[in-house]
Each structure stands twice: as C-alpha cells, then as structure tokens.
Amino acid sequence: MSVLGQKRKCMDQEEENCDDDQRVSIKVVSQGTANKETYFKINKKCRLFKLLQTFCNHQNVDYRDMQFLFNGKRISPKHTPHSLKMKDDDQIDAMMHTDGGGSGCDRGGNNAF
C-alpha cells in the first residue's frame, strides 16, 4: 500500500497529521569545542522534541543536560518550526546547560567584599 498522497504522522504520535510538502531543513550546531553541525528535515507543524532528542543521541549527551536556542531564545520541546517561523537552513544552537554563577564569596566563609 502506497503512502503517496496520504498524510503521514509526525514524529510525535500525539501531533496532527503533517503534509509532506510542509518540510523545513534545520541545522543544529553544537556550541562548544567541536562546533559540530547536524542537519535535519522536519515537517513545520511537528514538535521539535524528537529532533532535539535525536541530536542528543547522536552527540552521546543526555537531553536534560542541553539547552537549545533559536535566534537567541530558548526552545521548548513543544515548539514547532511553524510556531518559531523557521525557514529552510535556519540554525538551532545547542549547548550544555549550566547552573549558577557565583556569589562573590569563597566557600571558606571569607567574604570577598
């Protein structure tokens, strides 16, 4: 049975059906020492979660340890290329998530101020 002319399910089973002609090419760039680029083609109305998770699997990192930015703004797994107004060859920046910053005090209890 051919799937031509039929709508196919997006990567996420809960998503609505997506037309094949509604695809966008996206480049995900790992920001760090290696700056690796990975290219994906995804339907514009499909959630980005599966794409981001696949990228993490290829990089051998845990999805929860990463953050993803598009045009300087953080991407939610529920975002779609359509909701972010992405076009062909747009870039998502991937970087390791970091917490904290520093309090200006050392741990020995000596205040730096």
PDB file of C-alpha atoms in Angstrom:
ATOM      1  CA  MET A   1       0.000   0.000   0.000  1.00  0.00           C
ATOM      2  CA  SER A   2       1.479   3.336  -1.043  1.00  0.00           C
ATOM      3  CA  VAL A   3       1.570   6.344   1.274  1.00  0.00           C
ATOM      4  CA  LEU A   4       1.803   8.821  -1.606  1.00  0.00           C
ATOM      5  CA  GLY A   5      -0.992  11.347  -1.417  1.00  0.00           C
ATOM      6  CA  GLN A   6      -1.735  10.387   2.162  1.00  0.00           C
ATOM      7  CA  LYS A   7      -0.860  12.382   5.236  1.00  0.00           C
ATOM      8  CA  ARG A   8       1.820  10.846   7.422  1.00  0.00           C
ATOM      9  CA  LYS A   9       2.077  11.095  11.179  1.00  0.00           C
ATOM     10  CA  CYS A  10       4.650  13.482  12.585  1.00  0.00           C
ATOM     11  CA  MET A  11       7.466  12.249  14.778  1.00  0.00           C
ATOM     12  CA  ASP A  12       5.225  12.655  17.833  1.00  0.00           C
ATOM     13  CA  GLN A  13       2.200  10.354  17.781  1.00  0.00           C
ATOM     14  CA  GLU A  14       0.046  12.996  19.509  1.00  0.00           C
ATOM     15  CA  GLU A  15       0.620  15.576  16.772  1.00  0.00           C
ATOM     16  CA  GLU A  16      -1.818  16.228  13.983  1.00  0.00           C
ATOM     17  CA  ASN A  17      -1.028  14.868  10.532  1.00  0.00           C
ATOM     18  CA  CYS A  18       1.519  16.824   8.509  1.00  0.00           C
ATOM     19  CA  ASP A  19       1.723  17.245   4.754  1.00  0.00           C
ATOM     20  CA  ASP A  20       4.975  16.119   3.158  1.00  0.00           C
ATOM     21  CA  ASP A  21       5.327  19.394   1.245  1.00  0.00           C
ATOM     22  CA  GLN A  22       5.432  21.346   4.517  1.00  0.00           C
ATOM     23  CA  ARG A  23       9.014  20.372   5.432  1.00  0.00           C
ATOM     24  CA  VAL A  24      11.847  22.628   6.514  1.00  0.00           C
ATOM     25  CA  SER A  25      15.599  21.923   6.675  1.00  0.00           C
ATOM     26  CA  ILE A  26      17.157  22.829  10.014  1.00  0.00           C
ATOM     27  CA  LYS A  27      20.806  22.864  11.047  1.00  0.00           C
ATOM     28  CA  VAL A  28      21.614  22.108  14.709  1.00  0.00           C
ATOM     29  CA  VAL A  29      25.054  23.340  15.765  1.00  0.00           C
ATOM     30  CA  SER A  30      26.753  22.134  18.925  1.00  0.00           C
ATOM     31  CA  GLN A  31      28.309  25.191  20.559  1.00  0.00           C
ATOM     32  CA  GLY A  32      31.479  24.159  22.307  1.00  0.00           C
ATOM     33  CA  THR A  33      34.922  22.935  21.476  1.00  0.00           C
ATOM     34  CA  ALA A  34      33.891  20.912  18.413  1.00  0.00           C
ATOM     35  CA  ASN A  35      31.098  23.033  16.840  1.00  0.00           C
ATOM     36  CA  LYS A  36      29.532  20.011  15.127  1.00  0.00           C
ATOM     37  CA  GLU A  37      26.714  20.583  12.642  1.00  0.00           C
ATOM     38  CA  THR A  38      23.834  18.154  12.153  1.00  0.00           C
ATOM     39  CA  TYR A  39      21.137  18.637   9.510  1.00  0.00           C
ATOM     40  CA  PHE A  40      17.503  17.602   9.858  1.00  0.00           C
ATOM     41  CA  LYS A  41      14.434  17.799   7.665  1.00  0.00           C
ATOM     42  CA  ILE A  42      11.197  18.065   9.629  1.00  0.00           C
ATOM     43  CA  ASN A  43       7.570  18.918   8.997  1.00  0.00           C
ATOM     44  CA  LYS A  44       6.782  22.501  10.009  1.00  0.00           C
ATOM     45  CA  LYS A  45       3.917  21.506  12.315  1.00  0.00           C
ATOM     46  CA  CYS A  46       5.750  18.738  14.165  1.00  0.00           C
ATOM     47  CA  ARG A  47       7.130  19.304  17.642  1.00  0.00           C
ATOM     48  CA  LEU A  48      10.879  19.816  17.883  1.00  0.00           C
ATOM     49  CA  PHE A  49      11.275  17.436  20.852  1.00  0.00           C
ATOM     50  CA  LYS A  50      12.059  14.336  18.791  1.00  0.00           C
ATOM     51  CA  LEU A  51      14.546  16.247  16.608  1.00  0.00           C
ATOM     52  CA  LEU A  52      16.341  17.656  19.679  1.00  0.00           C
ATOM     53  CA  GLN A  53      16.375  14.272  21.387  1.00  0.00           C
ATOM     54  CA  THR A  54      17.775  12.625  18.249  1.00  0.00           C
ATOM     55  CA  PHE A  55      20.500  15.265  18.101  1.00  0.00           C
ATOM     56  CA  CYS A  56      21.439  14.493  21.721  1.00  0.00           C
ATOM     57  CA  ASN A  57      21.578  10.766  20.997  1.00  0.00           C
ATOM     58  CA  HIS A  58      23.985  11.409  18.100  1.00  0.00           C
ATOM     59  CA  GLN A  59      26.157  13.569  20.377  1.00  0.00           C
ATOM     60  CA  ASN A  60      26.038  10.989  23.213  1.00  0.00           C
ATOM     61  CA  VAL A  61      24.648  13.507  25.713  1.00  0.00           C
ATOM     62  CA  ASP A  62      21.543  13.492  27.890  1.00  0.00           C
ATOM     63  CA  TYR A  63      18.755  15.700  26.541  1.00  0.00           C
ATOM     64  CA  ARG A  64      18.199  17.149  30.031  1.00  0.00           C
ATOM     65  CA  ASP A  65      21.787  18.437  30.095  1.00  0.00           C
ATOM     66  CA  MET A  66      21.316  20.535  26.963  1.00  0.00           C
ATOM     67  CA  GLN A  67      19.608  23.775  26.087  1.00  0.00           C
ATOM     68  CA  PHE A  68      18.633  24.846  22.593  1.00  0.00           C
ATOM     69  CA  LEU A  69      18.358  28.369  21.229  1.00  0.00           C
ATOM     70  CA  PHE A  70      16.854  29.783  18.056  1.00  0.00           C
ATOM     71  CA  ASN A  71      17.674  33.431  17.336  1.00  0.00           C
ATOM     72  CA  GLY A  72      18.901  33.765  20.913  1.00  0.00           C
ATOM     73  CA  LYS A  73      15.679  32.498  22.508  1.00  0.00           C
ATOM     74  CA  ARG A  74      15.309  29.199  24.317  1.00  0.00           C
ATOM     75  CA  ILE A  75      13.361  26.479  22.501  1.00  0.00           C
ATOM     76  CA  SER A  76      10.683  24.470  24.268  1.00  0.00           C
ATOM     77  CA  PRO A  77      10.201  20.816  23.240  1.00  0.00           C
ATOM     78  CA  LYS A  78       6.605  21.764  22.371  1.00  0.00           C
ATOM     79  CA  HIS A  79       7.669  24.394  19.833  1.00  0.00           C
ATOM     80  CA  THR A  80       7.306  23.622  16.151  1.00  0.00           C
ATOM     81  CA  PRO A  81       9.221  25.110  13.214  1.00  0.00           C
ATOM     82  CA  HIS A  82       5.942  26.803  12.267  1.00  0.00           C
ATOM     83  CA  SER A  83       5.461  28.404  15.706  1.00  0.00           C
ATOM     84  CA  LEU A  84       9.052  29.716  15.578  1.00  0.00           C
ATOM     85  CA  LYS A  85       8.607  30.895  11.955  1.00  0.00           C
ATOM     86  CA  MET A  86      11.614  28.832  10.858  1.00  0.00           C
ATOM     87  CA  LYS A  87      12.721  28.729   7.238  1.00  0.00           C
ATOM     88  CA  ASP A  88      14.998  26.378   5.311  1.00  0.00           C
ATOM     89  CA  ASP A  89      18.599  26.411   6.556  1.00  0.00           C
ATOM     90  CA  ASP A  90      17.766  28.117   9.863  1.00  0.00           C
ATOM     91  CA  GLN A  91      20.076  27.209  12.720  1.00  0.00           C
ATOM     92  CA  ILE A  92      19.412  25.947  16.236  1.00  0.00           C
ATOM     93  CA  ASP A  93      22.279  26.417  18.691  1.00  0.00           C
ATOM     94  CA  ALA A  94      22.830  23.554  21.139  1.00  0.00           C
ATOM     95  CA  MET A  95      24.854  23.991  24.305  1.00  0.00           C
ATOM     96  CA  MET A  96      25.385  22.285  27.629  1.00  0.00           C
ATOM     97  CA  HIS A  97      23.079  23.649  30.308  1.00  0.00           C
ATOM     98  CA  THR A  98      24.903  25.422  33.138  1.00  0.00           C
ATOM     99  CA  ASP A  99      23.519  26.420  36.513  1.00  0.00           C
ATOM    100  CA  GLY A 100      24.636  29.099  38.879  1.00  0.00           C
ATOM    101  CA  GLY A 101      27.114  31.835  38.515  1.00  0.00           C
ATOM    102  CA  GLY A 102      28.860  32.729  41.678  1.00  0.00           C
ATOM    103  CA  SER A 103      28.050  34.601  44.800  1.00  0.00           C
ATOM    104  CA  GLY A 104      31.191  36.670  45.190  1.00  0.00           C
ATOM    105  CA  CYS A 105      32.116  34.672  48.307  1.00  0.00           C
ATOM    106  CA  ASP A 106      34.510  31.780  48.625  1.00  0.00           C
ATOM    107  CA  ARG A 107      33.348  28.578  50.290  1.00  0.00           C
ATOM    108  CA  GLY A 108      35.669  29.060  53.257  1.00  0.00           C
ATOM    109  CA  GLY A 109      33.361  31.711  54.652  1.00  0.00           C
ATOM    110  CA  ASN A 110      35.691  34.584  53.833  1.00  0.00           C
ATOM    111  CA  ASN A 111      33.690  37.310  52.197  1.00  0.00           C
ATOM    112  CA  ALA A 112      35.325  38.812  49.123  1.00  0.00           C
ATOM    113  CA  PHE A 113      33.575  42.133  49.742  1.00  0.00           C
TER     114      PHE A 113
END
